[in-house]
Coordinates of C-alpha atoms and ligand atoms in Angstrom, one line a residue:
M1 CA -27.7 -2.7 -57.3
N2 CA -26.1 -4.4 -60.6
S3 CA -22.5 -4.9 -60.8
F4 CA -22.3 -2.0 -63.3
S5 CA -23.5 0.5 -60.8
R6 CA -21.3 -1.0 -57.8
L7 CA -18.2 -0.5 -60.2
F8 CA -19.3 3.0 -61.0
I9 CA -19.7 3.9 -57.1
R10 CA -16.5 2.2 -56.4
S11 CA -14.4 4.3 -59.1
L12 CA -16.2 7.5 -58.1
S13 CA -15.2 6.8 -54.4
S14 CA -11.7 5.9 -55.6
L15 CA -11.4 9.2 -57.5
S16 CA -12.1 11.2 -54.4
A17 CA -9.7 9.2 -52.2
P18 CA -6.8 11.5 -51.2
P19 CA -3.3 10.0 -51.7
K20 CA -1.9 8.8 -48.4
I21 CA 1.8 9.0 -48.3
C22 CA 4.1 7.7 -45.6
I23 CA 7.5 9.2 -45.0
V24 CA 10.1 7.2 -42.9
G25 CA 12.5 9.6 -41.3
S26 CA 12.2 13.2 -40.3
G27 CA 15.7 14.6 -41.2
P28 CA 16.2 17.1 -44.0
A29 CA 15.4 14.4 -46.8
G30 CA 11.8 13.7 -45.1
F31 CA 10.9 17.2 -44.3
Y32 CA 11.9 18.6 -47.7
A33 CA 10.1 15.8 -49.4
A34 CA 6.9 16.5 -47.6
Q35 CA 7.3 20.2 -48.3
H36 CA 7.4 19.5 -52.1
L37 CA 4.7 16.9 -52.0
L38 CA 2.3 19.4 -50.4
K39 CA 3.2 21.8 -53.2
H40 CA 2.5 19.5 -56.1
T41 CA 0.0 17.3 -54.6
P42 CA -1.8 19.5 -52.1
E43 CA -4.7 17.1 -51.3
A44 CA -2.1 14.4 -50.0
K45 CA -2.1 13.3 -46.4
I46 CA 1.3 12.8 -45.3
D47 CA 2.6 11.0 -42.1
V48 CA 6.0 11.3 -41.1
Y49 CA 7.3 8.6 -39.0
E50 CA 10.5 9.0 -37.0
K51 CA 12.4 6.4 -34.9
L52 CA 13.4 9.1 -32.2
P53 CA 10.8 10.9 -30.0
V54 CA 12.1 14.1 -31.6
P55 CA 12.3 15.5 -35.0
F56 CA 14.9 16.8 -37.6
G57 CA 17.6 14.0 -37.9
L58 CA 21.0 15.3 -38.3
V59 CA 20.0 18.9 -38.2
R60 CA 19.5 18.4 -34.5
F61 CA 21.9 15.3 -33.8
G62 CA 24.7 16.1 -36.4
V63 CA 25.2 19.6 -37.2
A64 CA 27.9 20.9 -34.8
P65 CA 26.7 23.1 -31.8
D66 CA 28.7 26.1 -32.8
H67 CA 27.0 26.2 -36.1
P68 CA 23.6 27.5 -34.9
E69 CA 22.8 29.4 -38.2
V70 CA 22.6 25.9 -40.1
K71 CA 19.9 24.9 -37.8
N72 CA 17.6 27.6 -39.0
V73 CA 16.2 25.2 -41.6
I74 CA 14.3 23.7 -38.6
N75 CA 11.9 26.8 -39.0
T76 CA 10.9 25.7 -42.5
F77 CA 10.5 22.0 -41.2
T78 CA 8.3 23.2 -38.6
K79 CA 5.9 25.0 -40.9
T80 CA 5.7 21.8 -43.1
A81 CA 4.9 19.8 -39.8
Q82 CA 2.2 22.3 -38.8
H83 CA 0.4 21.9 -42.0
P84 CA -3.0 20.4 -41.4
N85 CA -2.3 17.7 -44.0
V86 CA 0.9 16.5 -42.2
T87 CA 1.1 14.2 -39.0
F88 CA 4.4 13.7 -37.2
I89 CA 4.5 10.2 -35.6
G90 CA 7.6 9.9 -33.4
N91 CA 9.1 7.4 -31.5
V92 CA 8.3 4.5 -34.1
K93 CA 11.0 2.6 -35.6
L94 CA 10.6 1.1 -38.9
G95 CA 11.8 -2.8 -39.0
V96 CA 10.9 -2.9 -35.2
D97 CA 7.7 -1.2 -34.1
V98 CA 6.2 -1.4 -37.6
K99 CA 7.0 -3.4 -40.8
L100 CA 7.5 -2.0 -44.3
K101 CA 4.8 -4.4 -45.8
E102 CA 2.2 -2.9 -43.1
L103 CA 3.1 0.7 -44.1
Q104 CA 2.5 -0.3 -47.8
E105 CA -0.7 -1.8 -47.0
A106 CA -1.8 1.4 -45.3
Y107 CA -0.4 3.9 -47.8
H108 CA -0.3 4.6 -51.5
V109 CA 3.3 5.5 -51.3
V110 CA 6.0 5.0 -48.8
L111 CA 9.0 7.1 -49.0
L112 CA 12.1 5.9 -47.2
A113 CA 14.1 8.8 -45.9
Y114 CA 15.9 7.0 -42.9
G115 CA 19.4 8.5 -43.6
A116 CA 22.6 6.6 -42.6
D117 CA 22.9 6.4 -38.8
K118 CA 25.8 3.7 -38.7
N119 CA 29.4 4.4 -39.2
R120 CA 32.0 2.7 -41.7
K121 CA 34.8 0.9 -40.1
L122 CA 38.5 1.0 -40.8
N123 CA 38.9 -2.8 -40.5
V124 CA 42.4 -2.7 -39.0
P125 CA 43.5 -4.7 -36.0
G126 CA 43.0 -2.7 -32.8
E127 CA 39.8 -0.9 -34.0
E128 CA 37.9 -2.7 -31.0
L129 CA 40.1 -1.2 -28.4
S130 CA 38.1 1.0 -25.9
N131 CA 40.1 4.3 -26.7
V132 CA 39.0 3.7 -30.3
I133 CA 35.8 5.7 -30.9
P134 CA 33.6 6.4 -34.0
A135 CA 33.2 10.3 -34.7
R136 CA 29.6 9.5 -35.2
R137 CA 29.3 8.6 -31.5
I138 CA 31.2 11.6 -30.3
V139 CA 28.9 13.8 -32.4
G140 CA 25.9 12.0 -30.9
W141 CA 27.3 12.6 -27.5
Y142 CA 27.8 16.2 -27.6
N143 CA 24.6 16.6 -29.6
G144 CA 22.3 14.6 -27.3
I145 CA 21.4 11.5 -29.2
P146 CA 19.9 9.5 -26.3
E147 CA 21.8 6.2 -27.1
D148 CA 25.3 8.1 -26.9
K149 CA 24.7 10.0 -23.9
D150 CA 26.7 7.6 -21.7
L151 CA 29.7 7.3 -24.0
K152 CA 32.8 6.6 -22.2
I153 CA 35.4 9.0 -23.6
D154 CA 38.5 9.8 -21.7
L155 CA 39.4 13.5 -22.3
K156 CA 42.2 13.7 -19.7
K157 CA 44.7 12.8 -22.3
S158 CA 47.0 15.0 -24.5
T159 CA 47.2 13.4 -28.0
V160 CA 44.2 12.4 -30.2
V161 CA 44.4 11.0 -33.8
I162 CA 41.5 11.3 -36.0
F163 CA 41.4 9.1 -39.1
G164 CA 39.5 10.7 -42.1
Q165 CA 39.7 14.4 -43.3
G166 CA 36.1 15.1 -44.2
N167 CA 34.0 17.8 -42.4
V168 CA 32.8 15.6 -39.7
A169 CA 36.2 14.9 -38.9
I170 CA 36.9 18.7 -38.8
D171 CA 33.8 19.3 -36.7
V172 CA 35.0 16.9 -34.1
A173 CA 38.6 18.3 -34.1
R174 CA 37.3 21.9 -33.7
I175 CA 35.0 21.1 -31.0
L176 CA 37.8 19.2 -29.0
L177 CA 40.0 22.4 -29.6
T178 CA 37.5 25.2 -29.1
P179 CA 37.6 27.0 -25.7
I180 CA 35.0 25.9 -23.5
D181 CA 33.7 29.3 -22.7
V182 CA 32.6 29.4 -26.3
L183 CA 30.9 25.8 -26.2
K184 CA 29.0 26.7 -23.1
R185 CA 26.9 29.3 -24.9
T186 CA 25.8 26.7 -27.5
D187 CA 23.2 23.9 -27.3
M188 CA 25.8 21.2 -26.7
T189 CA 24.7 18.9 -24.0
Q190 CA 25.7 19.8 -20.5
H191 CA 27.1 16.4 -19.9
A192 CA 29.7 16.9 -22.8
I193 CA 30.4 20.5 -21.5
E194 CA 31.2 19.2 -18.2
A195 CA 33.6 16.5 -19.6
L196 CA 35.2 19.1 -22.0
S197 CA 35.7 21.5 -19.3
E198 CA 38.3 19.1 -17.9
S199 CA 39.7 18.0 -21.1
Q200 CA 43.5 17.9 -21.5
I201 CA 43.7 17.5 -25.1
N202 CA 46.3 19.8 -26.7
E203 CA 47.3 18.0 -30.0
I204 CA 45.0 16.5 -32.8
Y205 CA 46.3 14.7 -35.8
L206 CA 43.9 14.5 -38.7
I207 CA 45.1 11.9 -40.8
G208 CA 44.2 11.4 -44.5
R209 CA 44.9 8.5 -47.0
R210 CA 45.3 10.8 -49.8
G211 CA 47.0 14.1 -50.5
P212 CA 46.0 17.8 -50.0
L213 CA 44.5 17.9 -53.4
Q214 CA 42.0 15.3 -52.5
A215 CA 41.2 16.5 -49.1
A216 CA 37.5 16.1 -48.3
F217 CA 37.0 19.0 -45.9
T218 CA 35.8 22.2 -47.4
I219 CA 37.2 25.9 -47.1
K220 CA 34.9 27.4 -44.6
E221 CA 35.4 24.5 -42.2
L222 CA 39.3 24.6 -42.6
R223 CA 39.2 28.5 -42.2
E224 CA 37.5 28.2 -39.0
I225 CA 39.9 25.9 -37.5
L226 CA 42.7 27.9 -38.7
K227 CA 41.2 30.8 -36.7
L228 CA 40.6 29.1 -33.3
P229 CA 42.2 31.6 -30.9
N230 CA 44.2 29.2 -28.8
C231 CA 45.4 26.7 -31.4
K232 CA 48.0 26.8 -34.0
T233 CA 48.0 24.6 -37.1
T234 CA 51.1 22.9 -38.3
W235 CA 51.4 20.9 -41.8
N236 CA 53.8 18.3 -42.9
L237 CA 55.7 20.3 -45.6
D238 CA 56.6 17.0 -47.4
D239 CA 53.0 16.5 -48.2
F240 CA 52.8 19.6 -50.4
V241 CA 55.6 18.8 -52.9
G242 CA 54.4 19.9 -56.4
V243 CA 51.0 21.1 -55.0
K244 CA 51.8 24.8 -56.3
D245 CA 52.6 23.6 -59.7
V246 CA 49.1 22.3 -60.4
I247 CA 47.0 24.9 -58.6
C248 CA 46.0 27.0 -61.6
N249 CA 44.5 23.8 -63.2
L250 CA 42.1 23.2 -60.3
A251 CA 38.3 23.9 -60.3
R252 CA 37.4 27.0 -58.2
P253 CA 36.4 25.5 -55.0
R254 CA 39.4 23.2 -54.9
R255 CA 41.8 25.9 -55.9
R256 CA 40.6 28.3 -53.1
L257 CA 40.9 25.4 -50.6
T258 CA 44.4 24.5 -51.7
E259 CA 45.4 28.2 -51.8
L260 CA 44.2 28.4 -48.0
M261 CA 46.2 25.4 -46.9
L262 CA 49.4 26.8 -48.9
K263 CA 48.9 30.2 -47.3
S264 CA 48.7 28.7 -43.9
L265 CA 51.8 26.5 -44.5
S266 CA 53.9 29.6 -44.9
E267 CA 52.4 31.5 -42.0
S268 CA 54.5 31.6 -38.9
D269 CA 52.3 32.1 -36.0
L270 CA 54.1 34.0 -33.2
N271 CA 51.2 34.2 -30.7
Q272 CA 51.4 32.0 -27.6
K273 CA 49.0 28.9 -28.4
N274 CA 48.6 26.1 -26.1
K275 CA 46.9 23.7 -28.6
V276 CA 48.1 22.3 -32.0
F277 CA 46.2 20.8 -35.0
K278 CA 48.2 18.8 -37.4
P279 CA 46.7 17.6 -40.7
I280 CA 48.8 14.6 -42.3
F281 CA 48.3 13.4 -45.7
F282 CA 49.3 10.2 -47.5
R283 CA 48.9 7.9 -44.4
S284 CA 46.7 4.7 -43.7
P285 CA 46.3 3.1 -40.4
L286 CA 47.8 -0.4 -40.4
K287 CA 47.3 -1.2 -36.7
I288 CA 46.0 0.5 -33.5
N289 CA 47.7 -0.2 -30.1
K290 CA 46.8 1.2 -26.9
N291 CA 49.1 4.0 -26.8
N292 CA 50.1 4.5 -30.5
V293 CA 49.0 3.9 -34.1
V294 CA 51.2 2.3 -36.8
L295 CA 50.8 4.2 -40.2
G296 CA 51.8 3.1 -43.7
V297 CA 53.0 5.9 -45.9
N298 CA 50.9 6.0 -49.3
K299 CA 51.8 7.1 -52.7
L300 CA 49.0 8.3 -55.0
I301 CA 48.4 6.2 -58.2
N302 CA 45.5 7.1 -60.5
N303 CA 44.2 9.2 -57.6
R304 CA 44.2 6.1 -55.2
A305 CA 46.2 5.6 -52.1
V306 CA 48.6 2.7 -52.3
L307 CA 50.8 1.6 -49.6
T308 CA 54.5 1.8 -49.8
D309 CA 56.8 -0.3 -47.5
T310 CA 57.4 2.8 -45.1
K311 CA 55.8 3.0 -41.8
E312 CA 55.5 5.5 -39.2
I313 CA 54.2 5.5 -35.5
I314 CA 52.4 8.2 -33.8
N315 CA 51.9 8.0 -30.1
C316 CA 48.4 8.8 -29.0
D317 CA 45.8 8.2 -26.2
L318 CA 42.4 8.5 -28.1
I319 CA 41.7 7.3 -31.6
I320 CA 38.7 8.8 -33.5
T321 CA 37.7 7.2 -36.7
S322 CA 35.6 9.4 -39.1
I323 CA 35.5 7.7 -42.4
G324 CA 31.9 8.1 -43.3
Y325 CA 28.4 7.3 -42.2
K326 CA 26.6 4.1 -43.5
S327 CA 22.8 3.1 -44.0
D328 CA 21.5 -0.1 -43.0
Q329 CA 18.7 -2.4 -44.2
V330 CA 16.3 -1.8 -41.2
D331 CA 13.5 -4.0 -42.8
S332 CA 14.3 -7.3 -44.7
D333 CA 11.7 -6.3 -47.4
I334 CA 13.8 -3.2 -48.4
P335 CA 16.0 -4.0 -51.6
F336 CA 19.4 -3.0 -50.4
D337 CA 22.6 -2.7 -52.0
E338 CA 25.1 -3.9 -49.1
E339 CA 28.2 -3.0 -51.0
N340 CA 27.3 0.9 -51.4
G341 CA 25.2 0.9 -48.3
V342 CA 22.1 2.2 -49.9
A343 CA 18.6 1.3 -50.7
K344 CA 18.6 0.1 -54.4
N345 CA 16.9 2.8 -56.4
I346 CA 16.7 4.4 -59.7
D347 CA 16.3 8.2 -59.4
G348 CA 14.7 7.6 -56.0
K349 CA 12.2 4.9 -57.1
I350 CA 12.8 1.5 -55.5
N351 CA 9.8 -0.2 -56.9
E352 CA 5.9 0.3 -57.4
G353 CA 4.8 2.8 -54.5
L354 CA 8.0 2.6 -52.7
F355 CA 10.7 5.4 -53.1
T356 CA 13.8 6.7 -51.2
T357 CA 15.4 10.0 -50.8
G358 CA 18.4 11.5 -48.9
W359 CA 21.4 9.8 -47.5
L360 CA 19.5 6.4 -47.7
G361 CA 19.2 6.7 -51.3
T362 CA 22.2 8.7 -52.4
G363 CA 24.9 7.6 -50.0
P364 CA 26.1 9.5 -47.0
S365 CA 27.6 12.6 -48.5
G366 CA 26.4 16.1 -49.3
V367 CA 25.2 18.9 -47.2
I368 CA 21.6 19.7 -46.3
L369 CA 21.3 21.8 -49.7
T370 CA 22.4 18.7 -51.6
T371 CA 19.8 16.7 -49.8
M372 CA 17.1 19.2 -50.4
S373 CA 17.6 19.1 -54.1
N374 CA 17.5 15.3 -54.2
S375 CA 14.2 15.2 -52.1
F376 CA 12.6 17.8 -54.3
G377 CA 13.3 15.7 -57.2
V378 CA 12.0 12.5 -55.9
A379 CA 8.9 14.4 -54.4
E380 CA 8.2 15.5 -57.9
R381 CA 8.5 12.2 -59.3
I382 CA 6.0 10.8 -56.7
S383 CA 3.5 13.6 -57.3
S384 CA 3.8 13.0 -61.2
E385 CA 3.0 9.2 -60.6
I386 CA 0.2 9.5 -58.1
N387 CA -1.6 12.5 -59.8
S388 CA -1.9 10.3 -62.8
T389 CA -3.1 7.3 -61.0
R390 CA -6.6 6.3 -59.8
L391 CA -6.0 5.4 -56.2
K392 CA -8.2 3.0 -54.2
N393 CA -9.1 4.0 -50.6
K394 CA -6.3 3.3 -48.1
A395 CA -6.6 3.3 -44.3
G396 CA -3.2 5.3 -43.7
S397 CA -2.5 6.1 -40.0
D398 CA -5.7 4.8 -38.7
Y399 CA -4.4 1.5 -39.4
I400 CA -1.0 1.9 -38.3
L401 CA -1.6 3.9 -35.0
G402 CA -4.0 0.8 -34.2
L403 CA -1.2 -1.5 -34.6
L404 CA 1.3 0.5 -32.7
K405 CA -1.4 1.0 -29.9
M406 CA -1.8 -3.0 -29.7
R407 CA 2.1 -3.1 -29.7
N408 CA 2.2 -0.7 -26.8
V409 CA 4.4 1.8 -28.6
K410 CA 4.3 5.3 -27.0
V411 CA 3.9 7.5 -30.0
I412 CA 4.9 11.1 -29.8
F413 CA 3.1 13.5 -31.8
W414 CA 3.8 17.1 -32.9
E415 CA 2.0 18.7 -30.0
D416 CA 4.3 16.6 -27.7
W417 CA 7.4 17.8 -29.4
V418 CA 6.1 21.5 -29.1
K419 CA 6.2 20.9 -25.1
I420 CA 9.7 19.1 -25.3
D421 CA 11.0 22.1 -27.4
R422 CA 9.6 24.7 -25.1
Y423 CA 11.1 22.8 -22.0
E424 CA 14.5 22.3 -23.7
Q425 CA 14.7 26.2 -24.3
D426 CA 13.5 27.0 -20.9
E427 CA 16.3 24.8 -19.3
G428 CA 18.6 26.3 -21.8
K429 CA 17.8 29.7 -20.4
K430 CA 18.8 28.9 -17.2
L431 CA 22.2 28.0 -18.3
G432 CA 22.8 30.9 -20.8
K433 CA 22.4 28.7 -24.0
P434 CA 19.7 28.1 -26.6
R435 CA 18.5 25.0 -25.3
E436 CA 19.5 21.9 -23.1
K437 CA 18.5 18.8 -25.0
V438 CA 16.5 16.1 -23.2
V439 CA 18.4 13.0 -23.7
D440 CA 16.4 10.6 -21.4
F441 CA 13.1 9.1 -22.6
N442 CA 11.6 9.0 -19.1
K443 CA 12.2 12.7 -18.8
I444 CA 10.2 13.1 -22.3
L445 CA 7.4 11.1 -20.9
E446 CA 7.3 13.5 -17.7
I447 CA 7.2 16.6 -20.2
I448 CA 4.5 15.7 -22.4
Ligands
LIG501 P1 19.0 12.2 -41.4 O1 19.3 13.8 -41.2 O2 20.0 11.3 -40.9 O3 17.6 12.0 -41.1 C1 17.2 10.6 -41.1 C2 16.2 10.5 -40.0 O4 15.6 9.1 -40.0 C3 16.7 10.7 -38.6 O5 15.7 11.5 -37.9 C4 16.7 9.2 -38.2 O6 16.5 9.3 -36.6 C5 15.5 8.6 -38.7 N1 15.6 7.1 -38.7 C6 16.6 6.4 -38.8 N2 16.2 5.1 -38.8 C7 14.9 5.0 -38.7 C8 13.9 3.9 -38.6 N3 14.3 2.5 -38.7 N4 12.6 4.2 -38.4 C9 12.3 5.5 -38.5 N5 13.1 6.5 -38.6 C10 14.5 6.2 -38.7 N6 25.1 19.6 -43.7 C11 25.1 21.0 -43.8 O7 24.7 21.7 -44.8 N7 25.8 21.7 -42.8 C12 26.3 21.1 -41.8 O8 26.8 21.9 -40.8 C13 26.4 19.8 -41.6 N8 26.8 19.2 -40.5 C14 26.8 17.8 -40.4 C15 27.4 17.1 -39.4 C16 27.3 15.8 -39.3 C17 28.0 15.2 -38.0 C18 26.8 15.0 -40.3 C19 26.9 13.5 -40.4 C20 26.4 15.7 -41.5 C21 26.2 17.1 -41.7 N9 25.7 17.7 -42.4 C22 25.7 19.0 -42.7 C23 24.9 16.9 -43.7 C24 23.5 16.9 -43.4 O9 23.3 16.4 -42.1 C25 22.9 15.7 -44.4 O10 23.0 16.2 -45.6 C26 21.4 15.4 -44.2 O11 21.2 15.4 -42.6 C27 20.9 14.2 -44.7 O12 19.5 14.1 -44.5 P2 18.6 12.7 -44.4 O13 17.4 13.3 -44.0 O14 19.0 11.9 -45.4 O15 19.3 11.9 -43.0
LIG502 P1 33.4 12.5 -46.3 O1 33.3 13.8 -46.6 O2 33.0 11.5 -47.3 O3 34.8 12.3 -45.7 C1 35.4 10.8 -45.3 C2 36.6 10.9 -45.2 O4 37.2 9.6 -44.7 C3 37.7 11.3 -46.3 O5 38.7 11.9 -46.1 C4 37.9 9.7 -46.9 O6 39.1 9.8 -47.7 C5 38.2 9.2 -45.6 N1 38.1 7.6 -45.7 C6 37.2 6.7 -46.2 N2 37.4 5.7 -46.1 C7 38.7 5.4 -45.5 C8 39.5 4.4 -45.1 N3 39.1 3.2 -45.3 N4 40.7 4.7 -44.6 C9 41.1 5.9 -44.5 N5 40.3 7.1 -44.7 C10 39.1 6.8 -45.3 O7 32.4 12.0 -44.9 P2 31.9 12.7 -43.6 O8 33.1 13.6 -43.2 O9 31.3 11.9 -42.8 O10 30.8 13.8 -44.1 C11 29.7 13.4 -44.9 C12 29.1 14.7 -45.4 O11 28.6 15.5 -44.5 C13 30.0 15.2 -46.4 O12 29.4 15.8 -47.6 C14 30.2 16.6 -45.6 O13 30.6 17.7 -46.4 C15 29.0 16.8 -44.9 N6 29.2 17.6 -43.7 C16 29.0 18.8 -43.8 C17 29.5 19.6 -42.9 C18 29.4 21.2 -43.0 O14 29.0 21.7 -43.9 N7 29.9 22.1 -42.0 C19 29.8 19.2 -41.5 C20 29.7 17.9 -41.4 C21 29.5 17.0 -42.5 P3 39.0 9.5 -49.3 O15 38.7 10.9 -49.7 O16 40.4 9.2 -49.7 O17 38.0 8.6 -49.5

């Protein structure tokens, strides 16, 4: 065979090689990207790697247990996972069990969708005290993230201060204020239900550094907390000076949210309620002590919080920081923007064959729908690039699964998840709830 015919045969076989795509992370970003890739590049083989033994990212481990309707997206993700061209490869951590370079050797495209599973820090003295807990870990504790199952959180105290006024802060406040009989019927972990049954928390401050017009929570979430049966909301009237005057200039969602706050401000609640929720604006933490927090009063200059000389103290027992999540560079070969905590990218592309989507690429904000549209966009870009490229054959999961076997990594496949899912639902039924999440890896090994 001369060199021309060798070249001809090679290019023929390369033309027939299906694109092999690896997605790292099985949250909304990963699953929506896979769904869209299947649509635009139907011959692609897609492997979804996940560090946890179970899929779905923050849909399983972030979304509040009393919001079951939000988790319905799992049905769509399940359909994608069951597609014959998609393989779920769980319990494999990028940067630890497998390196980015190895994935790039095995696949034509690597799409990083590993989210943001660290939390930002306030960087004030006292943040390291044992009664200061990031909201991210409390969410993990009640939602069953294995590494948060043993979180020490003393709920036999009365007053909680939460720093940050985003929807995560509201979620945590609502969960701590909701009657236990309601929580018992959700998929909240049993260890959290038991601890919350004995909770003595009756007062929660939600502290924001800017004003009511900049509050990060949204209307639906505020409305829910205002409607809690056993809890009244009280506001600091001084925080609302001048707000009424500007309301007509606000965009609709902000206007409606502000109207709701103003309405709640003027409502007097005559019912007997044993708990109180206290949103407070224009305050920044200066120092955290064991039994109190020292706050600096802010004024707003060009939409930014600027400290004045005035200070205040709030006595409290438990302090929760909820000022945003953060990604990290899990593999030194990922070009990473430390300052903004995202993988460096332009419209999802990092460099040749390497892409990112979801919170890792955009930063940790936005709801599932926002993540979906980002993933669809990045997937379309990937499809248009690979559909117009001649691809050489690559080994895909054959190579990576071989490496993982050599490294004694116990891989969890979709069939294993199906067994875990069934087990969790059966255990849940016994307790009158949708599922009881398995939080112990040894138990998972027993089930599969
Ligand atoms: P994630 O959902 O975090 O998925 C990333 C996945 O990557 C995870 O499964 C993670 O385990 C995996 N991973 C991480 N590191 C590695 C690694 N090294 N190797 C392999 N895999 C790895 N939005 C709504 O619309 N409604 C809500 O009610 C709602 N509630 C929320 C509650 C909380 C507490 C939070 C934090 C967010 C909430 N959101 C909600 C927002 C929503 O969850 C996000 O928009 C979405 O999950 C972001 O998707 P993602 O795939 O980028 O990240
Ligand atoms: P977020 O919405 O960005 O809110 C972060 C909060 O922390 C803001 O109030 C912010 O104030 C404050 N903050 C940041 N740095 C601070 C500092 N150094 N000192 C004091 N305060 C500081 O983040 P999140 O609550 O983590 O939510 C992340 C995303 O998930 C959001 O898009 C959210 O809507 C979404 N989510 C949705 C739901 C839902 O739909 N039910 C539930 C949970 C989460 P500034 O505004 O002043 O920066």
